[in-house]
PDB file of N, CA and C in Angstrom:
ATOM      1  N   MET A 365     -10.883 186.072  59.762  1.00 51.00           N
ATOM      2  CA  MET A 365     -11.059 186.522  58.929  1.00 51.00           C
ATOM      3  C   MET A 365     -11.810 186.063  57.701  1.00 51.00           C
ATOM      4  N   SER A 366     -12.264 187.192  56.315  1.00 50.00           N
ATOM      5  CA  SER A 366     -12.503 186.885  54.969  1.00 50.00           C
ATOM      6  C   SER A 366     -12.378 188.564  53.993  1.00 50.00           C
ATOM      7  N   ASP A 367     -11.752 188.404  53.448  1.00 53.00           N
ATOM      8  CA  ASP A 367     -12.109 189.247  52.490  1.00 53.00           C
ATOM      9  C   ASP A 367     -13.390 189.371  51.434  1.00 53.00           C
ATOM     10  N   GLN A 368     -13.322 190.637  50.785  1.00 61.00           N
ATOM     11  CA  GLN A 368     -14.964 191.578  50.059  1.00 61.00           C
ATOM     12  C   GLN A 368     -15.511 190.283  50.198  1.00 61.00           C
ATOM     13  N   LYS A 369     -14.683 189.152  49.478  1.00 62.00           N
ATOM     14  CA  LYS A 369     -16.012 188.114  48.303  1.00 62.00           C
ATOM     15  C   LYS A 369     -16.600 187.237  49.552  1.00 62.00           C
ATOM     16  N   GLY A 370     -16.409 186.955  50.307  1.00 63.00           N
ATOM     17  CA  GLY A 370     -16.690 185.891  51.392  1.00 63.00           C
ATOM     18  C   GLY A 370     -15.359 185.265  52.049  1.00 63.00           C
ATOM     19  N   ARG A 371     -14.068 184.943  51.024  1.00 65.00           N
ATOM     20  CA  ARG A 371     -12.787 184.117  51.007  1.00 65.00           C
ATOM     21  C   ARG A 371     -12.185 183.892  52.475  1.00 65.00           C
ATOM     22  N   LYS A 372     -11.782 183.409  53.001  1.00 66.00           N
ATOM     23  CA  LYS A 372     -11.620 182.762  53.817  1.00 66.00           C
ATOM     24  C   LYS A 372      -9.800 182.599  53.076  1.00 66.00           C
ATOM     25  N   PRO A 373      -9.026 183.984  54.091  1.00 61.00           N
ATOM     26  CA  PRO A 373      -7.560 183.246  53.478  1.00 61.00           C
ATOM     27  C   PRO A 373      -6.875 182.318  53.683  1.00 61.00           C
ATOM     28  N   ALA A 374      -6.114 182.337  53.073  1.00 55.00           N
ATOM     29  CA  ALA A 374      -5.220 180.665  51.938  1.00 55.00           C
ATOM     30  C   ALA A 374      -4.289 180.184  53.728  1.00 55.00           C
ATOM     31  N   PRO A 375      -4.254 179.437  54.514  1.00 54.00           N
ATOM     32  CA  PRO A 375      -4.119 178.680  55.204  1.00 54.00           C
ATOM     33  C   PRO A 375      -2.143 179.178  55.322  1.00 54.00           C
ATOM     34  N   PRO A 376      -1.436 178.999  56.663  1.00 60.00           N
ATOM     35  CA  PRO A 376       0.250 179.863  56.165  1.00 60.00           C
ATOM     36  C   PRO A 376       1.217 177.610  55.628  1.00 60.00           C
ATOM     37  N   ALA A 377       1.943 178.309  54.658  1.00 60.00           N
ATOM     38  CA  ALA A 377       2.218 176.993  53.806  1.00 60.00           C
ATOM     39  C   ALA A 377       2.141 176.155  55.775  1.00 60.00           C
ATOM     40  N   ALA A 378       3.597 176.587  56.294  1.00 65.00           N
ATOM     41  CA  ALA A 378       3.769 175.446  58.406  1.00 65.00           C
ATOM     42  C   ALA A 378       2.802 174.772  58.084  1.00 65.00           C
ATOM     43  N   THR A 379       1.357 175.301  58.006  1.00 78.00           N
ATOM     44  CA  THR A 379      -0.198 174.511  58.721  1.00 78.00           C
ATOM     45  C   THR A 379      -0.237 173.225  57.774  1.00 78.00           C
ATOM     46  N   LEU A 380      -0.371 174.849  56.532  1.00 77.00           N
ATOM     47  CA  LEU A 380      -0.230 173.182  55.507  1.00 77.00           C
ATOM     48  C   LEU A 380       0.115 172.157  55.689  1.00 77.00           C
ATOM     49  N   ALA A 381       1.497 172.375  55.242  1.00 77.00           N
ATOM     50  CA  ALA A 381       2.521 171.327  55.570  1.00 77.00           C
ATOM     51  C   ALA A 381       2.462 170.790  57.066  1.00 77.00           C
ATOM     52  N   ASN A 382       2.256 170.714  58.178  1.00 80.00           N
ATOM     53  CA  ASN A 382       2.177 170.544  59.267  1.00 80.00           C
ATOM     54  C   ASN A 382       0.949 169.863  58.664  1.00 80.00           C
ATOM     55  N   ARG A 383      -0.952 169.628  58.261  1.00 81.00           N
ATOM     56  CA  ARG A 383      -1.872 168.809  58.004  1.00 81.00           C
ATOM     57  C   ARG A 383      -0.893 168.364  57.109  1.00 81.00           C
ATOM     58  N   ILE A 384      -0.296 168.176  56.155  1.00 82.00           N
ATOM     59  CA  ILE A 384      -0.466 167.176  55.292  1.00 82.00           C
ATOM     60  C   ILE A 384       0.771 166.223  55.435  1.00 82.00           C
ATOM     61  N   GLY A 385       1.706 167.048  56.877  1.00 81.00           N
ATOM     62  CA  GLY A 385       2.812 165.004  57.031  1.00 81.00           C
ATOM     63  C   GLY A 385       1.299 164.110  58.146  1.00 81.00           C
ATOM     64  N   GLY A 386       0.796 164.890  58.687  1.00 81.00           N
ATOM     65  CA  GLY A 386       0.098 164.530  59.398  1.00 81.00           C
ATOM     66  C   GLY A 386      -1.351 163.557  58.858  1.00 81.00           C
ATOM     67  N   GLN A 387      -1.225 163.773  58.286  1.00 81.00           N
ATOM     68  CA  GLN A 387      -2.146 162.831  57.253  1.00 81.00           C
ATOM     69  C   GLN A 387      -1.745 161.595  56.858  1.00 81.00           C
ATOM     70  N   ALA A 388      -0.656 161.773  56.822  1.00 82.00           N
ATOM     71  CA  ALA A 388       0.408 161.147  56.174  1.00 82.00           C
ATOM     72  C   ALA A 388       0.607 160.294  56.795  1.00 82.00           C
ATOM     73  N   ARG A 389       1.122 160.518  57.803  1.00 81.00           N
ATOM     74  CA  ARG A 389       1.851 159.694  59.356  1.00 81.00           C
ATOM     75  C   ARG A 389       0.401 159.139  59.262  1.00 81.00           C
ATOM     76  N   ARG A 390      -0.723 159.609  59.736  1.00 78.00           N
ATOM     77  CA  ARG A 390      -1.744 158.480  60.367  1.00 78.00           C
ATOM     78  C   ARG A 390      -2.187 156.831  59.255  1.00 78.00           C
ATOM     79  N   LYS A 391      -2.071 157.646  57.690  1.00 77.00           N
ATOM     80  CA  LYS A 391      -1.984 157.126  56.300  1.00 77.00           C
ATOM     81  C   LYS A 391      -1.216 155.671  56.642  1.00 77.00           C
ATOM     82  N   LEU A 392       0.123 156.201  56.817  1.00 77.00           N
ATOM     83  CA  LEU A 392       0.894 155.322  57.160  1.00 77.00           C
ATOM     84  C   LEU A 392       1.306 153.696  58.181  1.00 77.00           C
ATOM     85  N   GLU A 393       0.563 154.580  59.153  1.00 74.00           N
ATOM     86  CA  GLU A 393       0.135 154.062  60.486  1.00 74.00           C
ATOM     87  C   GLU A 393      -0.940 152.814  60.428  1.00 74.00           C
ATOM     88  N   ALA A 394      -1.920 153.540  59.864  1.00 69.00           N
ATOM     89  CA  ALA A 394      -2.502 152.634  59.368  1.00 69.00           C
ATOM     90  C   ALA A 394      -2.526 151.014  58.694  1.00 69.00           C
ATOM     91  N   GLN A 395      -2.510 152.132  57.917  1.00 69.00           N
ATOM     92  CA  GLN A 395      -0.859 151.012  56.441  1.00 69.00           C
ATOM     93  C   GLN A 395      -0.720 149.701  56.814  1.00 69.00           C
ATOM     94  N   ARG A 396      -0.103 150.142  58.485  1.00 68.00           N
ATOM     95  CA  ARG A 396       1.087 148.983  59.181  1.00 68.00           C
ATOM     96  C   ARG A 396      -0.189 148.326  59.484  1.00 68.00           C
ATOM     97  N   ARG A 397      -1.106 148.215  59.771  1.00 65.00           N
ATOM     98  CA  ARG A 397      -1.398 147.564  60.456  1.00 65.00           C
ATOM     99  C   ARG A 397      -3.664 147.862  60.160  1.00 65.00           C
ATOM    100  N   PRO A 398      -3.599 146.796  59.302  1.00 59.00           N
ATOM    101  CA  PRO A 398      -4.797 147.306  58.692  1.00 59.00           C
ATOM    102  C   PRO A 398      -5.979 145.400  58.401  1.00 59.00           C
ATOM    103  N   ALA A 399      -5.754 145.054  59.656  1.00 62.00           N
ATOM    104  CA  ALA A 399      -6.229 144.214  60.515  1.00 62.00           C
ATOM    105  C   ALA A 399      -6.922 144.772  61.654  1.00 62.00           C
ATOM    106  N   GLN A 400      -6.872 146.023  62.136  1.00 64.00           N
ATOM    107  CA  GLN A 400      -7.603 146.129  63.054  1.00 64.00           C
ATOM    108  C   GLN A 400      -9.476 145.943  63.251  1.00 64.00           C
ATOM    109  N   VAL A 401      -9.329 145.972  62.787  1.00 65.00           N
ATOM    110  CA  VAL A 401     -11.311 145.534  63.410  1.00 65.00           C
ATOM    111  C   VAL A 401     -11.729 144.389  63.056  1.00 65.00           C
ATOM    112  N   TRP A 402     -10.065 143.101  63.045  1.00 66.00           N
ATOM    113  CA  TRP A 402     -10.335 141.772  63.003  1.00 66.00           C
ATOM    114  C   TRP A 402      -9.519 141.862  63.999  1.00 66.00           C
ATOM    115  N   LEU A 403      -8.813 142.263  64.682  1.00 68.00           N
ATOM    116  CA  LEU A 403      -8.762 142.067  65.540  1.00 68.00           C
ATOM    117  C   LEU A 403      -9.106 142.478  67.323  1.00 68.00           C
ATOM    118  N   GLY A 404     -10.376 143.594  66.650  1.00 68.00           N
ATOM    119  CA  GLY A 404     -10.727 143.314  67.615  1.00 68.00           C
ATOM    120  C   GLY A 404     -11.914 143.054  67.993  1.00 68.00           C
ATOM    121  N   LEU A 405     -12.243 142.014  66.954  1.00 70.00           N
ATOM    122  CA  LEU A 405     -12.887 141.115  66.365  1.00 70.00           C
ATOM    123  C   LEU A 405     -12.350 140.627  67.684  1.00 70.00           C
ATOM    124  N   GLY A 406     -11.277 139.689  66.911  1.00 73.00           N
ATOM    125  CA  GLY A 406     -10.099 138.108  67.738  1.00 73.00           C
ATOM    126  C   GLY A 406     -10.285 138.485  69.573  1.00 73.00           C
ATOM    127  N   MET A 407      -9.992 139.185  69.217  1.00 72.00           N
ATOM    128  CA  MET A 407     -10.191 140.118  71.200  1.00 72.00           C
ATOM    129  C   MET A 407     -11.185 139.788  71.808  1.00 72.00           C
ATOM    130  N   MET A 408     -12.625 140.017  71.410  1.00 76.00           N
ATOM    131  CA  MET A 408     -13.910 140.293  72.052  1.00 76.00           C
ATOM    132  C   MET A 408     -13.980 138.583  72.143  1.00 76.00           C
ATOM    133  N   GLY A 409     -13.374 137.824  71.195  1.00 80.00           N
ATOM    134  CA  GLY A 409     -13.833 136.428  71.434  1.00 80.00           C
ATOM    135  C   GLY A 409     -12.786 135.667  72.370  1.00 80.00           C
ATOM    136  N   LEU A 410     -11.059 135.413  72.524  1.00 80.00           N
ATOM    137  CA  LEU A 410     -10.426 135.158  73.427  1.00 80.00           C
ATOM    138  C   LEU A 410     -10.945 135.668  74.642  1.00 80.00           C
ATOM    139  N   ILE A 411     -11.697 136.895  74.973  1.00 83.00           N
ATOM    140  CA  ILE A 411     -12.334 137.315  76.418  1.00 83.00           C
ATOM    141  C   ILE A 411     -13.681 136.961  76.959  1.00 83.00           C
ATOM    142  N   GLY A 412     -14.560 136.153  74.874  1.00 86.00           N
ATOM    143  CA  GLY A 412     -15.561 135.736  75.885  1.00 86.00           C
ATOM    144  C   GLY A 412     -14.574 133.800  76.416  1.00 86.00           C
ATOM    145  N   TRP A 413     -14.678 133.573  74.923  1.00 88.00           N
ATOM    146  CA  TRP A 413     -14.241 131.984  75.058  1.00 88.00           C
ATOM    147  C   TRP A 413     -13.132 131.921  76.609  1.00 88.00           C
ATOM    148  N   SER A 414     -11.994 133.300  77.140  1.00 89.00           N
ATOM    149  CA  SER A 414     -11.703 133.231  78.367  1.00 89.00           C
ATOM    150  C   SER A 414     -12.774 132.839  79.803  1.00 89.00           C
ATOM    151  N   VAL A 415     -14.352 133.226  79.773  1.00 91.00           N
ATOM    152  CA  VAL A 415     -14.821 133.437  80.417  1.00 91.00           C
ATOM    153  C   VAL A 415     -16.043 132.007  80.462  1.00 91.00           C
ATOM    154  N   VAL A 416     -16.142 131.687  79.374  1.00 93.00           N
ATOM    155  CA  VAL A 416     -16.985 130.151  79.058  1.00 93.00           C
ATOM    156  C   VAL A 416     -16.492 128.905  79.422  1.00 93.00           C
ATOM    157  N   THR A 417     -15.301 129.268  78.991  1.00 94.00           N
ATOM    158  CA  THR A 417     -13.934 128.082  79.193  1.00 94.00           C
ATOM    159  C   THR A 417     -14.632 127.395  80.450  1.00 94.00           C
ATOM    160  N   PRO A 418     -14.164 128.241  81.573  1.00 95.00           N
ATOM    161  CA  PRO A 418     -13.913 127.736  82.736  1.00 95.00           C
ATOM    162  C   PRO A 418     -15.823 127.511  83.081  1.00 95.00           C
ATOM    163  N   THR A 419     -16.470 128.403  83.254  1.00 95.00           N
ATOM    164  CA  THR A 419     -18.381 128.520  83.562  1.00 95.00           C
ATOM    165  C   THR A 419     -18.180 127.004  83.107  1.00 95.00           C
ATOM    166  N   LEU A 420     -17.845 126.533  82.200  1.00 95.00           N
ATOM    167  CA  LEU A 420     -18.434 125.125  81.727  1.00 95.00           C
ATOM    168  C   LEU A 420     -17.703 124.300  81.906  1.00 95.00           C
ATOM    169  N   LEU A 421     -16.670 124.646  82.060  1.00 96.00           N
ATOM    170  CA  LEU A 421     -15.427 123.334  83.090  1.00 96.00           C
ATOM    171  C   LEU A 421     -16.303 123.028  84.569  1.00 96.00           C
ATOM    172  N   GLY A 422     -16.639 124.602  85.107  1.00 96.00           N
ATOM    173  CA  GLY A 422     -17.152 124.079  86.713  1.00 96.00           C
ATOM    174  C   GLY A 422     -18.679 123.965  86.859  1.00 96.00           C
ATOM    175  N   ALA A 423     -19.458 124.267  85.454  1.00 95.00           N
ATOM    176  CA  ALA A 423     -20.236 123.311  85.473  1.00 95.00           C
ATOM    177  C   ALA A 423     -20.942 122.119  85.143  1.00 95.00           C
ATOM    178  N   ALA A 424     -19.832 121.519  85.142  1.00 95.00           N
ATOM    179  CA  ALA A 424     -19.389 120.104  84.052  1.00 95.00           C
ATOM    180  C   ALA A 424     -19.303 118.876  85.663  1.00 95.00           C
ATOM    181  N   ALA A 425     -17.883 119.481  85.566  1.00 95.00           N
ATOM    182  CA  ALA A 425     -17.523 119.279  87.258  1.00 95.00           C
ATOM    183  C   ALA A 425     -18.771 119.488  88.378  1.00 95.00           C
ATOM    184  N   GLY A 426     -19.569 120.530  88.456  1.00 93.00           N
ATOM    185  CA  GLY A 426     -20.609 119.974  89.557  1.00 93.00           C
ATOM    186  C   GLY A 426     -20.954 118.955  89.421  1.00 93.00           C
ATOM    187  N   VAL A 427     -21.967 119.008  87.838  1.00 93.00           N
ATOM    188  CA  VAL A 427     -23.244 118.339  87.369  1.00 93.00           C
ATOM    189  C   VAL A 427     -22.510 116.709  87.947  1.00 93.00           C
ATOM    190  N   TRP A 428     -20.924 116.725  87.901  1.00 93.00           N
ATOM    191  CA  TRP A 428     -20.806 114.820  87.657  1.00 93.00           C
ATOM    192  C   TRP A 428     -21.318 114.653  89.719  1.00 93.00           C
ATOM    193  N   LEU A 429     -20.201 116.307  90.794  1.00 92.00           N
ATOM    194  CA  LEU A 429     -20.313 116.166  91.578  1.00 92.00           C
ATOM    195  C   LEU A 429     -21.366 115.379  92.315  1.00 92.00           C
ATOM    196  N   ASP A 430     -22.637 115.581  91.928  1.00 90.00           N
ATOM    197  CA  ASP A 430     -24.231 116.170  92.398  1.00 90.00           C
ATOM    198  C   ASP A 430     -24.309 114.747  91.567  1.00 90.00           C
ATOM    199  N   GLN A 431     -24.699 114.668  90.595  1.00 90.00           N
ATOM    200  CA  GLN A 431     -24.891 113.116  90.198  1.00 90.00           C
ATOM    201  C   GLN A 431     -24.372 112.256  91.954  1.00 90.00           C
ATOM    202  N   GLY A 432     -22.903 111.942  92.112  1.00 85.00           N
ATOM    203  CA  GLY A 432     -22.517 111.168  92.560  1.00 85.00           C
ATOM    204  C   GLY A 432     -22.912 111.707  94.005  1.00 85.00           C
ATOM    205  N   SER A 433     -23.296 112.138  94.462  1.00 82.00           N
ATOM    206  CA  SER A 433     -23.313 112.745  96.614  1.00 82.00           C
ATOM    207  C   SER A 433     -25.064 113.154  96.647  1.00 82.00           C
ATOM    208  N   ALA A 434     -25.257 112.917  97.611  1.00 77.00           N
ATOM    209  CA  ALA A 434     -26.882 112.733  97.833  1.00 77.00           C
ATOM    210  C   ALA A 434     -27.224 113.541  98.433  1.00 77.00           C
ATOM    211  N   GLY A 435     -25.949 114.989  99.342  1.00 78.00           N
ATOM    212  CA  GLY A 435     -26.820 116.351  99.743  1.00 78.00           C
ATOM    213  C   GLY A 435     -27.925 116.921  99.793  1.00 78.00           C
ATOM    214  N   SER A 436     -27.433 118.105 100.744  1.00 82.00           N
ATOM    215  CA  SER A 436     -28.527 119.107 100.103  1.00 82.00           C
ATOM    216  C   SER A 436     -27.840 120.206  99.329  1.00 82.00           C
ATOM    217  N   PHE A 437     -26.747 120.033  99.091  1.00 85.00           N
ATOM    218  CA  PHE A 437     -25.507 121.630  99.181  1.00 85.00           C
ATOM    219  C   PHE A 437     -25.244 120.736  97.718  1.00 85.00           C
ATOM    220  N   SER A 438     -25.792 121.951  96.726  1.00 89.00           N
ATOM    221  CA  SER A 438     -25.594 122.021  94.443  1.00 89.00           C
ATOM    222  C   SER A 438     -23.834 122.671  94.711  1.00 89.00           C
ATOM    223  N   TRP A 439     -23.650 120.958  93.871  1.00 92.00           N
ATOM    224  CA  TRP A 439     -21.804 121.454  93.911  1.00 92.00           C
ATOM    225  C   TRP A 439     -21.899 121.981  91.962  1.00 92.00           C
ATOM    226  N   THR A 440     -23.197 121.994  91.612  1.00 93.00           N
ATOM    227  CA  THR A 440     -23.511 122.427  89.789  1.00 93.00           C
ATOM    228  C   THR A 440     -23.222 124.024  89.941  1.00 93.00           C
ATOM    229  N   LEU A 441     -24.026 124.495  91.612  1.00 94.00           N
ATOM    230  CA  LEU A 441     -24.266 126.320  91.414  1.00 94.00           C
ATOM    231  C   LEU A 441     -22.874 126.907  91.792  1.00 94.00           C
ATOM    232  N   ALA A 442     -22.200 125.582  92.908  1.00 94.00           N
ATOM    233  CA  ALA A 442     -20.953 126.326  93.366  1.00 94.00           C
ATOM    234  C   ALA A 442     -19.987 126.557  92.466  1.00 94.00           C
ATOM    235  N   LEU A 443     -19.588 125.523  91.507  1.00 95.00           N
ATOM    236  CA  LEU A 443     -18.643 125.498  90.922  1.00 95.00           C
ATOM    237  C   LEU A 443     -19.430 126.376  89.934  1.00 95.00           C
ATOM    238  N   LEU A 444     -20.068 126.299  89.000  1.00 96.00           N
ATOM    239  CA  LEU A 444     -20.725 127.052  87.860  1.00 96.00           C
ATOM    240  C   LEU A 444     -19.946 128.093  88.347  1.00 96.00           C
ATOM    241  N   LEU A 445     -20.683 129.400  90.092  1.00 96.00           N
ATOM    242  CA  LEU A 445     -19.880 130.101  90.115  1.00 96.00           C
ATOM    243  C   LEU A 445     -18.533 130.228  90.734  1.00 96.00           C
ATOM    244  N   ALA A 446     -17.592 129.471  90.730  1.00 97.00           N
ATOM    245  CA  ALA A 446     -15.890 129.422  90.746  1.00 97.00           C
ATOM    246  C   ALA A 446     -15.366 129.370  89.326  1.00 97.00           C
ATOM    247  N   GLY A 447     -15.614 128.704  88.459  1.00 96.00           N
ATOM    248  CA  GLY A 447     -15.808 128.757  86.968  1.00 96.00           C
ATOM    249  C   GLY A 447     -15.716 131.083  86.551  1.00 96.00           C
ATOM    250  N   LEU A 448     -17.107 130.800  86.999  1.00 96.00           N
ATOM    251  CA  LEU A 448     -17.438 132.189  86.250  1.00 96.00           C
ATOM    252  C   LEU A 448     -16.133 133.174  86.464  1.00 96.00           C
ATOM    253  N   MET A 449     -15.117 133.141  88.466  1.00 96.00           N
ATOM    254  CA  MET A 449     -15.015 134.035  88.460  1.00 96.00           C
ATOM    255  C   MET A 449     -13.535 133.697  88.058  1.00 96.00           C
ATOM    256  N   VAL A 450     -12.903 132.895  88.382  1.00 95.00           N
ATOM    257  CA  VAL A 450     -12.703 132.042  87.559  1.00 95.00           C
ATOM    258  C   VAL A 450     -12.015 132.755  86.434  1.00 95.00           C
ATOM    259  N   GLY A 451     -13.206 132.746  85.181  1.00 94.00           N
ATOM    260  CA  GLY A 451     -13.160 133.397  84.441  1.00 94.00           C
ATOM    261  C   GLY A 451     -12.989 135.064  83.904  1.00 94.00           C
ATOM    262  N   CYS A 452     -13.868 135.827  84.948  1.00 94.00           N
ATOM    263  CA  CYS A 452     -13.713 137.435  85.072  1.00 94.00           C
ATOM    264  C   CYS A 452     -12.270 137.161  84.917  1.00 94.00           C
ATOM    265  N   VAL A 453     -12.027 136.746  86.234  1.00 94.00           N
ATOM    266  CA  VAL A 453     -10.199 137.447  86.495  1.00 94.00           C
ATOM    267  C   VAL A 453      -9.793 137.244  85.237  1.00 94.00           C
ATOM    268  N   ASN A 454      -9.504 136.066  84.547  1.00 91.00           N
ATOM    269  CA  ASN A 454      -8.652 135.488  83.431  1.00 91.00           C
ATOM    270  C   ASN A 454      -8.897 136.475  82.541  1.00 91.00           C
ATOM    271  N   ALA A 455     -10.527 137.489  81.873  1.00 90.00           N
ATOM    272  CA  ALA A 455     -11.551 138.034  81.344  1.00 90.00           C
ATOM    273  C   ALA A 455      -9.601 139.565  81.532  1.00 90.00           C
ATOM    274  N   TRP A 456      -9.767 139.862  82.702  1.00 91.00           N
ATOM    275  CA  TRP A 456     -10.047 141.091  83.045  1.00 91.00           C
ATOM    276  C   TRP A 456      -7.710 140.848  83.122  1.00 91.00           C
ATOM    277  N   TYR A 457      -7.493 139.818  83.336  1.00 91.00           N
ATOM    278  CA  TYR A 457      -6.097 139.705  83.102  1.00 91.00           C
ATOM    279  C   TYR A 457      -5.109 140.304  81.492  1.00 91.00           C
ATOM    280  N   TRP A 458      -6.089 139.615  80.565  1.00 86.00           N
ATOM    281  CA  TRP A 458      -6.179 140.193  79.007  1.00 86.00           C
ATOM    282  C   TRP A 458      -6.380 141.051  78.442  1.00 86.00           C
ATOM    283  N   VAL A 459      -7.601 141.552  79.177  1.00 85.00           N
ATOM    284  CA  VAL A 459      -6.997 142.717  79.201  1.00 85.00           C
ATOM    285  C   VAL A 459      -6.746 143.748  79.412  1.00 85.00           C
ATOM    286  N   VAL A 460      -5.938 143.882  80.400  1.00 88.00           N
ATOM    287  CA  VAL A 460      -5.237 144.857  80.937  1.00 88.00           C
ATOM    288  C   VAL A 460      -3.335 144.612  79.894  1.00 88.00           C
ATOM    289  N   LYS A 461      -3.413 143.020  80.008  1.00 87.00           N
ATOM    290  CA  LYS A 461      -2.341 142.974  79.518  1.00 87.00           C
ATOM    291  C   LYS A 461      -2.123 143.268  77.392  1.00 87.00           C
ATOM    292  N   GLU A 462      -4.295 142.921  77.018  1.00 81.00           N
ATOM    293  CA  GLU A 462      -3.510 143.844  76.067  1.00 81.00           C
ATOM    294  C   GLU A 462      -3.579 145.249  75.511  1.00 81.00           C
ATOM    295  N   ASP A 463      -3.786 145.761  77.145  1.00 81.00           N
ATOM    296  CA  ASP A 463      -4.123 147.585  77.163  1.00 81.00           C
ATOM    297  C   ASP A 463      -2.558 148.239  77.559  1.00 81.00           C
ATOM    298  N   LYS A 464      -1.578 147.612  77.653  1.00 87.00           N
ATOM    299  CA  LYS A 464      -0.442 148.453  77.966  1.00 87.00           C
ATOM    300  C   LYS A 464      -0.185 148.362  76.724  1.00 87.00           C
ATOM    301  N   ALA A 465       0.000 146.726  76.539  1.00 81.00           N
ATOM    302  CA  ALA A 465       0.329 146.897  74.868  1.00 81.00           C
ATOM    303  C   ALA A 465       0.524 147.438  73.276  1.00 81.00           C
ATOM    304  N   MET A 466      -1.386 147.943  73.746  1.00 76.00           N
ATOM    305  CA  MET A 466      -1.517 148.822  72.593  1.00 76.00           C
ATOM    306  C   MET A 466      -0.917 150.615  73.467  1.00 76.00           C
ATOM    307  N   ARG A 467      -0.765 150.625  74.252  1.00 80.00           N
ATOM    308  CA  ARG A 467      -0.362 151.277  75.239  1.00 80.00           C
ATOM    309  C   ARG A 467       0.939 152.528  74.448  1.00 80.00           C
ATOM    310  N   GLU A 468       2.023 151.173  74.899  1.00 80.00           N
ATOM    311  CA  GLU A 468       3.518 150.360  74.553  1.00 80.00           C
ATOM    312  C   GLU A 468       3.361 151.161  72.890  1.00 80.00           C
ATOM    313  N   ASP A 469       2.217 150.407  72.432  1.00 75.00           N
ATOM    314  CA  ASP A 469       2.632 150.745  71.050  1.00 75.00           C
ATOM    315  C   ASP A 469       1.911 151.831  70.421  1.00 75.00           C
ATOM    316  N   ARG A 470       1.750 152.604  71.030  1.00 71.00           N
ATOM    317  CA  ARG A 470       1.317 154.020  70.970  1.00 71.00           C
ATOM    318  C   ARG A 470       2.688 155.110  71.187  1.00 71.00           C
ATOM    319  N   GLY A 471       3.471 154.721  72.245  1.00 70.00           N
ATOM    320  CA  GLY A 471       4.607 155.507  72.927  1.00 70.00           C
ATOM    321  C   GLY A 471       3.343 156.007  73.953  1.00 70.00           C
ATOM    322  N   ASP A 472       2.354 156.018  74.829  1.00 62.00           N
ATOM    323  CA  ASP A 472       1.042 156.469  75.563  1.00 62.00           C
ATOM    324  C   ASP A 472       2.207 155.252  76.800  1.00 62.00           C
ATOM    325  N   HIS A 473       2.244 156.123  78.335  1.00 58.00           N
ATOM    326  CA  HIS A 473       3.067 155.807  78.405  1.00 58.00           C
ATOM    327  C   HIS A 473       2.589 156.232  79.741  1.00 58.00           C
ATOM    328  N   ASP A 474       1.397 157.060  79.774  1.00 55.00           N
ATOM    329  CA  ASP A 474       0.874 157.884  80.536  1.00 55.00           C
ATOM    330  C   ASP A 474      -0.203 157.150  80.813  1.00 55.00           C
ATOM    331  N   VAL A 475      -0.194 155.704  82.662  1.00 51.00           N
ATOM    332  CA  VAL A 475      -1.762 155.142  82.990  1.00 51.00           C
ATOM    333  C   VAL A 475      -3.063 156.225  83.457  1.00 51.00           C
TER     334      VAL A 475
END
């Protein structure tokens, strides 16, 4: 609704107080966690390394085994894929763990 000049009526005091209180709570929460962006980037790095490390270790072990054996089986490819699978499981574990921790911090107990 609006008055004759097209202006909206002022919000009730309770509604305004709730909005201001909500803004203050969000600002205080943001001040408690100022490095949220850096935390996200660090988590991406952790997940990346948790995939890359086992993959490279598997490839290196496969190259070493291929040099010592003269078979038609490629240890490099097999251990590279095994390392990749181990890394993906490891990354999945970290993502689930961090998601659970973030939900507990927010008070979200719904899955």
